[in-house]
Amino acid sequence: MRFSLANLIRQSFAGHQGWPAQWRDAAPKPAYDAVIVGAGGHGLATAYYMAAEHGLRNIAVVEKGWLGGGNTGRNTTIIRSNYLWEESEALYNHALTLWQDMSQVLNYNVMYSPRGCMMLAHNIHDVQVFKRHVHANRLAGIDNEWLSPDEAKAFCPILNTSEHIRYPILGATLQRRGGVARHDAVAWGYARAASALGVDIVQNCEVKGITRDASGAVSGLDTTRGPIATKRVGVVAAGNTSHVMAMAGVRLPLESYPLQALVSEPVKPMMPCVVMSNTIHAYMSQSDKGELVIGAGTDAYVSYSQTGGLHIATHTLDAICELFPMVRRLRMLRSWGGIVDVTPDRSPIIGKTPVPGLFVNCGWGTGGFKATPGSGNVFAHTVATGEPHRINAPFTLDRFRTGRLIDEAAAAAVAH
Amino acid sequence: MTMAARALPPGAGALVSVALVPPATRLSFRGGPDAAEACAAAFGCDLPRRACRAAATEARAALWLGPDEWLLLAPEAETAALVAAIGAGLAAVPHALVDVSHRQVGFAIAGTQAATLLNTGCPLDLDPAAFPVGMCTRTVLAKCDVALWRRGVDLFRLEVNRSFADYVAGYLRVAERGLG
Amino acid sequence: MLLIPCPFCGPRPELEFRNAGHAHVTRNPAVDDPAWAETLFFRDNPKGIMAERWRHVSGCGRFFNVLRDTVSDAILASYKAGEPRPDVPLPGPEGEAPRIGAGDEVAP
Amino acid sequence: MTGEHRLARGGRVDRARPLRFTFDGHAYEGCQGDTLASALLANGVHLVGRSFKYHRPRGFLAAGAEEPNALCTVARDRARTEPNLRMTQVELYEGLVASSQNSWPARGFDLGAVNDLLSPLLGAGFYYKTFMGPRFVKGTTLWAKLFEPVIRRAAGLGVPPKEADPDHYANRFAHCDVLVVGGGAAGLAAALAAARAGARTILCDEGAEMGGALLCEPDATVDGMPAAAWVAATLAELARRGATLLPRTQGFGYYNHNFVALAQRLTDHLPHVPAGAPRERLWQVRAKRVVLATGAAERPLVFPDNDRPGVMLADAARAYLQRYGVKPGTQALVVTAHDAAYRTALALARAGVKIARIVDTRPRPAGPGLEAARAAGLPVTVGGTVVGTTGSLRVSGAMVAQASGTGATDFETVPCDLLLMSGGFTPAVHLFSQSRGKLRFDAETQRYLPGDPAQAQASVGACAGSWGLAAALDEGSAAGAAAAGSGAGRSHAVTGDHAGEGGGILGALPHGRDPARVKAFVDFQNDVTAKDIKLAVREGFRSIEHVKRYTTTGMATDQGKTSNMNSLAIAAGALGRTLPEVGLTTFRQPYTPVTFGTFAGAARDDLFDPVRRTPIHDLAAAQGARFEDVGQWKRAWYFPEAGEDLHAAVAREVRATRAVAGIFDASTLGKIEVVGPDAAEFLNRLYTNAWTKLAPGRCRYGLMLDEPGFVMDDGVVGRLGPDRFHVTTTTGGAPRVLNHMEDYLQTEFPELKVWLTSVTEQWAVIAVQGPRARDIVAPLVEGIDLSAQAFPHMAIREGRICGVPTRLFRVSFTGELGFEVNVPADYAAAVWQALWERTAALGGTAYGTEAMHVMRAEKGYVIVGQETDGTTTPDDLGLGGMVAMSKPDFVGKRSLARPDLVAPGRKQLVGLAIEGRTVLEEGAQITPTADPPVGTHAIGHVTSAYWSPTAGTPIALALVENGRARTGETVFVPMPGGAIAARVVGPVFHDPEGKRLNG
Ligand SMILES: Cc1cc2nc3c(=O)[nH]c(=O)nc-3n(C[C@H](O)[C@H](O)[C@H](O)COP(=O)(O)OP(=O)(O)OC[C@H]3O[C@@H](n4cnc5c(N)ncnc54)[C@H](O)[C@@H]3O)c2cc1C
Ligand SMILES: NC(=O)c1ccc[n+]([C@@H]2O[C@H](COP(=O)([O-])OP(=O)(O)OC[C@H]3O[C@@H](n4cnc5c(N)ncnc54)[C@H](O)[C@@H]3O)[C@@H](O)[C@H]2O)c1
Ligand SMILES: Cc1cc2nc3c(=O)[nH]c(=O)nc-3n(C[C@H](O)[C@H](O)[C@H](O)COP(=O)(O)O)c2cc1C
Ligand SMILES: [Zn+2]
């Protein structure tokens, strides 16, 4: 049944008894044309586009837990595309374009809210780096503008633009199309749309092994719900990628770190946009429900524990209180962590691997939510055709051998 | 260090006081065990071999800061003489002796609440059983690296890099308000 | 916040340390490009016991190695840089790790 | 009298100390010891707010931390305004001003209540299904411009403060042998046993008073003392034994390695806050052992319209009665699945509350409670259920029925103004679970209980699932003694134990009404009903984590303390699975919400991050310098004279320096003294250059790479002796470079006999640059021959200046004859003053970082971090000549041979010459054509751009693909107003032969 106001009204008279399951609770079939490992936003989007754009219907997404329960379900939902390098610009802007009408395409309100994403400059070096972004983005046709402190304050009135704070704000970039979306809805929306196209979404199905034929090519998967034969596997397992890929003997330049986030108790609207400050390490937005959604950098050591240290929260919040001094009296409601897979150049790896039939999409680190539709779209192309899409062609594994890195972090130390 | 640190109120509270210590000779000594032994002879004070311990005489002290690192403290006027003496005593032993007298500023923190005051920002266990008199170590105080030396049950010496002295003075002033 | 046993100073709060990544990565420049890329970038990233490097940067300044279970974050051993990775038993009951080299020893 | 519903005696409030307060503008009176909740109940106020989504009238559900409904805003002034406080935890003080939330115009008449009428539309997840706009309005416009703003305004509970919070927050690191969280019977006994065994003990409890459930047990005795007296005696002994006692302190986070975070409220209960006193304190406790004694919380029952004001947890009613001396109603109906509610009913009856009915949902209840109730003549319905309530702003009656299967029969309406419910008790396992302990499901009692601890920790008392006073005390004592390492605890003699009480139910009561038409609330704050949960399951949300996120159950400010188990059971029922099969959602920090200020602590204003100043700072400030932030440092940026802006000042500073001389505070430069017989070899391995042949007394510009081969830092290195080097680094790079060096020294090259000492702060540095530099310095210097022959460019000497020791460098970052005077920091101000006097006398200037940047750019000197960005090689910068490829190894060498680092077409540093007067923007992109269409590949970017006072033109440095080969070509810098043409030139704009340096 389509999601619409008319159907909602109709169902409200029928006690909402008529809504069908949003996706089929599929059990794994013995064989598929292709299997995606990991039902996060990226994996589900991949499957959706494989079905919708490449006509593959006999495919499955296998998920060790519940769909959307990885980083997709625990991220601070910042969306923007004002990256520096042309390769990144193309990738993230492809995603941003798909965000625009994702709700209608999926028939699921993902609440993409282009309320503007502001990044603060606190010193002359920040100004130089951010202006470089603005210029590069303009050339690439990506909106990103420079704001004076007063303009920044006008856009986000709660910002502390006093010249007398420890790190005064010297200016900011603003990407107006940047913003936030409802993270869970993205996973659910893709799951529902993919399932409707025939994709099997198999939850509680952990991949334990990748089997290969005599030629070394992928022949199937061992899972906690039995073996699955398939010649194409796309691994989109975020923080767990190293381990899934090791099952096929593929080593990756990844490390997995806890990344924490937290929300305040909900309050009436006080913040109209997203504000990020890399120099003092914190960012904040306000969800539609009213919580302030806050994050910062990763914990500093490899861990798979989805918790992290208290000192990360204290540093994050002292920075937030500095930028928004009226929030000191608001309270932290919940904090949590996710495990992010980080590459040496902080850019993803999307493409083929040395194992025929095995594809990988990983390394999104602290900032892959915004890329979800674009990443799924180009990875679907890659898995379906066996060759990378023009946009993900530069994001090879080989770049770590050649040195052709796409180093956003080095260029700007900007995350998310 | 600028005005703020110099403007510390002298020994304000009865329960705890914070004061700057007078200028001093500070030498960073680096080397192996034999170097340390030779240095002790030239310096006139033991260089403790035990981790995180200080040795002191009337006018000198040697603080273990790392397995091959000691901070030597002596009166201000003795810098040149000590550098010469230790250099001569260790001519044949590989080592590093670097004058860091002006690198740091010393604070004396005294009073029954001294440890409590430090624990507003220092994450170490400063109970006398865990951090006895004579113990010393580098650690952190709020957002700053410090070296901490317990000279008495209620007396600590804090060494901080000079550009952080204002911060430390300001921090301790605020933290003192929050004791109680 | 972890409690990290510095082999020189004993157990100390994480605030005094800086993590320095995987331990026992051998640096041999005389290899071909793929092998050099391994040295630079490719890591085991273990889910379980990991040998990692820490520096007691706000302490004795030493780099040293720690065996930590990356799932529970329990620390099983710490040892000096250059020493071989010790064999350790799995964490004991109640997650209390046997501690090796937990400090307070005489300087070398 | 402090409220008409206050009992004449009993409870722990001080009737002799009445307190006035207002709620929604009405004045009331309570007394010392009240919470806002108990005081309002004493005044007969039950309606205290509106619910989140449907704006339904709500009252008090609980009496403590688990309260989901009764949220308010307390305001001392505009800045000290705090929304979303649980009224059950707000301690009353004289003059307290509180207001209700989420209603307009008043909580009694709230227009938002139309949502309740629309509620059939607004079920779980309705917003995912609509608001996408008609299909012809593409994109996200309608959502973002129309629907979202409305939804945002409707959501959000309280109004946030608008002004900066003026209060202070404190921090304390603490260590102990035994930390006890929870000061009820179990926690007190544990702390006492630990303290008696000599352990360093900390005991905290979130309540204003320690004692937990004992505070509501006027009839119990412990060791022959009334419970309250035992509490007082125990606290006194603990204090005597030196235990740290922390009331008003919640344990909110259990982290790795027995690190527990506590939040202590210090002043919120005071009518007048002492000036400067911290409002809250964060305790960061490292405990050898932790004892959790956090008790258990009662569960509501789920039945239609179970949310009206006056519907309350039975245990809460007992607390109001026995702790606060308040009668929460006049006519009570008790519906229970647990024996404890009988005690409440009896106590209420004794206090004169009419017990209209006790409805026991169990088919065959038994036990002393039931017997006592019957003996007291209270009407009891067994195997009953409640299928609805009446009333609007306060409950007026309950529809009682006999349960039969999933339905109900024999409906009757029983009038009441208080409806008490007891679904049983849920152990508070939050902290245990945060500590990574695995919970186990106890099928018999249908509870999740702590399993094996994952850290050095024990759970005791009600949070561990035990019931009864003696059990709590004895378990506590045993755990406390064990934690202190002293064997067994002791057993206690008690009366009023209630050990045999039990029972409980999970999920919804049967009601037999049309499930589509009734609302039986599970999560009161987020307005989640039983049917929402069933809808989620029907829609395929089969994981409890999905159910939580789709319905938002358990996600409100109470984090599901009263709702999680019921929603779990309802979901399990709908799924046809057992509870453990469905699993639990994750317990996360904090236990109850903690103010941001508590986390931030003292880190605000200048204490937010250390402000590092050089020893010359105050003098520069006195000379009028404006400063810029460089990392933590404040650096003099420029020295404006009257009326000058940045550009005018910089132009003057540059001209004066080039014409006469300038002095510049370079103290922030990183400095490392590298000492030892292997010092030169060490530098060979860390820098691209070769150092062995550098003679003592000479300097060299060094380039440092990271292991991937990219430029990481640079600086001048002077050799002071065969085994002693004075290394300088960039200001921002200093700690990173030292760490990098230590890393290689300690772990890759431990055989080298060399030691590194940071001397950044030992030496202040004053650069004296310009044609008259020697004239300025010479008269002040002793013991150094400054002549060009004796002291050439790139040399270093030790001697004295102004009578103090100096390391004098002859170096230049301006292209002029120059010296860098290093003096021990205490002497810097005096030396600066002396140099300044001579400089000023000659017509020179003090200059800041901006003029420094301009002058070095005129000379084509790079700044790491500006010309480089972590992807730049020495060759890219035209510094390939500084790379001694003949050395067997240095950090980064191997990587320089990687394919992309030797590939053609890399970006190279060039100069750009611009006609006209427009200064390019740093970061601007470079294209081969003037009007690049969107998507054009940029061949480079501008790294530095200034007006050059020396050249009288704008200048720029840029990284351009194949840049050196493009010399002479015209490239374009597209700007919003049109492209600017620039000619590719060499990067040196001033004195390319370097004659001035050597003067
Ligand atoms: C706290 C936090 C904040 C963040 N904030 C932002 C932000 O503001 N903006 C932004 O753009 N990005 C942000 N990110 C990053 C972003 O969340 C991720 O990059 C993105 O969600 C990754 O999506 P994914 O689908 O690749 O991974 P996931 O959603 O993690 O999905 C991977 C899935 O693979 C499954 N899986 C793993 N191993 C196996 C196996 N063996 N068998 C079967 N299934 C398996 C996992 O269970 C998981 O469901 C944040 C991340 C975190 C943790
Ligand atoms: N309502 C009841 O009748 C009821 C409920 C539970 C237990 N009991 C009785 O109480 C006794 C059990 O005592 P107990 O000590 O186990 O429980 P308790 O409820 O008496 O004490 C628990 C204490 O822990 C505190 N607390 C909970 N979480 C906290 C946190 N995170 N930080 C700080 N403090 C926190 C609470 O404020 C409370 O004071 C038994 O006699 C039992 O029968 C009675
Ligand atoms: C954008 C965003 C908003 C959230 N808002 C809330 C909230 O209002 N209440 C809540 O309890 N949790 C909220 N959460 C946190 C989730 O409850 C949960 O902690 C997170 O998805 C991680 O899952 P876990 O804690 O179960 O591991 C939010 C999470 C995100 C990503
Ligand atoms: Zn150490």
Coordinates of C-alpha atoms in Angstrom, one line a residue, chain D residues 387-557:
Chain D
V387 CA -10.8 -1.5 31.4
G388 CA -10.9 2.3 31.5
T389 CA -11.1 5.4 33.5
T390 CA -13.4 8.4 33.6
G391 CA -12.7 12.0 34.3
S392 CA -10.9 14.7 32.3
L393 CA -8.5 16.7 34.2
R394 CA -8.5 14.3 37.1
V395 CA -9.6 10.7 37.3
S396 CA -13.1 10.4 38.6
G397 CA -13.7 6.7 38.3
A398 CA -12.3 3.4 37.2
M399 CA -14.1 0.8 35.0
V400 CA -13.5 -2.4 36.8
A401 CA -14.2 -5.8 35.4
Q402 CA -13.4 -9.5 35.7
A403 CA -10.6 -10.6 33.4
S404 CA -11.4 -13.5 31.2
G405 CA -8.8 -14.5 28.8
T406 CA -7.9 -11.5 26.7
G407 CA -11.3 -10.0 27.4
A408 CA -13.3 -8.8 30.4
T409 CA -16.8 -9.2 31.8
D410 CA -18.9 -7.7 34.6
F411 CA -18.1 -4.1 34.0
E412 CA -18.8 -1.7 36.8
T413 CA -17.6 1.9 37.3
V414 CA -16.1 2.6 40.7
P415 CA -15.8 6.2 41.6
C416 CA -12.3 7.3 42.8
D417 CA -10.0 10.3 42.6
L418 CA -6.9 8.3 43.0
L419 CA -6.1 5.2 41.0
L420 CA -3.0 3.4 42.1
M421 CA -1.4 0.7 40.1
S422 CA 1.3 -1.8 40.8
G423 CA 2.6 -4.0 38.0
G424 CA 5.5 -5.3 40.0
F425 CA 9.1 -4.0 40.3
T426 CA 11.8 -3.7 37.7
P427 CA 15.3 -3.9 39.1
A428 CA 17.3 -0.9 38.2
V429 CA 20.0 -2.7 36.3
H430 CA 21.1 0.3 34.2
L431 CA 24.6 0.7 35.6
F432 CA 25.2 -3.0 35.7
S433 CA 24.3 -3.1 32.1
Q434 CA 26.4 -0.1 31.2
S435 CA 29.4 -1.9 32.8
R436 CA 28.9 -4.5 30.0
G437 CA 27.5 -7.0 32.4
K438 CA 25.1 -9.4 30.7
L439 CA 21.6 -9.5 32.1
R440 CA 19.9 -12.8 32.5
F441 CA 16.2 -13.3 32.3
D442 CA 14.7 -15.0 35.3
A443 CA 11.7 -16.8 33.9
E444 CA 10.1 -17.5 37.2
T445 CA 9.8 -13.9 38.3
Q446 CA 9.8 -12.5 34.7
R447 CA 12.6 -10.1 35.4
Y448 CA 16.0 -9.2 33.9
L449 CA 18.6 -9.6 36.7
P450 CA 22.3 -8.9 36.7
G451 CA 24.2 -11.9 35.5
D452 CA 27.9 -12.3 35.9
P453 CA 29.6 -9.0 36.4
A454 CA 32.0 -7.9 33.7
Q455 CA 34.0 -5.7 35.9
A456 CA 35.0 -5.7 39.6
Q457 CA 31.4 -5.1 40.7
A458 CA 28.5 -6.6 42.6
S459 CA 24.8 -5.8 42.6
V460 CA 22.8 -6.1 45.9
G461 CA 19.4 -5.6 47.2
A462 CA 16.4 -4.8 45.0
C463 CA 18.5 -4.1 41.9
A464 CA 19.7 -7.6 42.1
G465 CA 16.2 -8.9 42.4
S466 CA 16.0 -9.7 46.1
W467 CA 13.1 -8.4 48.1
G468 CA 12.8 -7.7 51.8
L469 CA 14.8 -5.6 54.1
A470 CA 16.9 -8.3 55.8
A471 CA 18.0 -9.6 52.4
A472 CA 18.9 -6.1 51.3
L473 CA 20.9 -5.4 54.4
D474 CA 22.6 -8.8 54.5
E475 CA 23.5 -8.8 50.9
G476 CA 24.7 -5.3 51.1
S477 CA 26.9 -6.0 54.1
A478 CA 28.3 -9.1 52.5
A479 CA 29.2 -7.3 49.3
G480 CA 30.6 -4.4 51.1
A481 CA 32.8 -6.6 53.2
A482 CA 33.9 -8.7 50.2
A483 CA 34.7 -5.6 48.2
A484 CA 36.9 -4.4 51.1
G485 CA 38.5 -7.8 51.1
S486 CA 37.4 -8.7 54.6
G487 CA 35.4 -11.8 54.3
A488 CA 31.8 -12.1 55.4
G489 CA 29.4 -9.4 56.2
R490 CA 26.9 -9.5 59.0
S491 CA 23.3 -10.3 59.3
H492 CA 20.7 -7.9 60.6
A493 CA 17.7 -8.2 62.8
V494 CA 14.8 -6.5 61.3
T495 CA 11.1 -6.1 61.6
G496 CA 8.8 -5.0 58.8
D497 CA 10.7 -7.1 56.3
H498 CA 8.0 -8.0 53.8
A499 CA 10.3 -10.6 52.5
G500 CA 7.5 -12.8 51.1
E501 CA 6.0 -10.1 48.8
G502 CA 6.0 -10.9 45.2
G503 CA 4.1 -10.9 42.0
G504 CA 4.0 -8.8 38.9
I505 CA 2.7 -8.7 35.4
L506 CA 4.2 -7.5 32.1
G507 CA 2.3 -6.1 29.3
A508 CA -1.2 -4.9 29.0
L509 CA -4.3 -5.8 31.0
P510 CA -7.1 -7.5 29.2
H511 CA -9.9 -5.0 28.5
G512 CA -12.2 -6.5 25.9
R513 CA -12.8 -3.1 24.3
D514 CA -12.2 -2.2 20.7
P515 CA -8.5 -2.0 20.6
A516 CA -8.6 0.5 17.8
R517 CA -10.5 3.0 19.9
V518 CA -8.8 3.0 23.2
K519 CA -5.5 4.3 24.3
A520 CA -3.7 2.3 26.8
F521 CA -0.4 4.1 27.5
V522 CA 2.9 2.3 27.7
D523 CA 5.3 5.1 27.4
F524 CA 3.6 8.0 29.0
Q525 CA 5.9 10.8 28.0
N526 CA 6.2 9.9 24.3
D527 CA 2.5 9.0 24.2
V528 CA 3.1 5.4 23.0
T529 CA 0.2 3.1 23.4
A530 CA -0.1 -0.7 23.3
K531 CA -1.7 -0.4 19.8
D532 CA 1.3 1.6 18.5
I533 CA 3.5 -1.3 19.5
K534 CA 1.3 -3.8 17.8
L535 CA 1.1 -1.6 14.7
A536 CA 4.9 -1.6 14.5
V537 CA 5.0 -5.3 14.8
R538 CA 2.3 -5.6 12.1
E539 CA 4.4 -3.4 9.8
G540 CA 7.3 -5.7 10.0
F541 CA 9.3 -4.1 12.8
R542 CA 10.2 -7.4 14.4
S543 CA 13.3 -6.5 16.4
I544 CA 12.7 -4.7 19.7
E545 CA 15.2 -2.1 18.5
H546 CA 13.0 -1.4 15.5
V547 CA 9.9 -1.3 17.7
K548 CA 11.6 1.2 19.9
R549 CA 12.7 3.4 17.0
Y550 CA 9.4 3.2 15.1
T551 CA 7.2 3.9 18.1
T552 CA 9.8 6.0 20.1
T553 CA 8.9 3.9 23.2
G554 CA 11.6 4.2 25.8
M555 CA 13.2 7.2 24.0
A556 CA 11.8 10.0 26.2
T557 CA 13.6 11.8 29.0

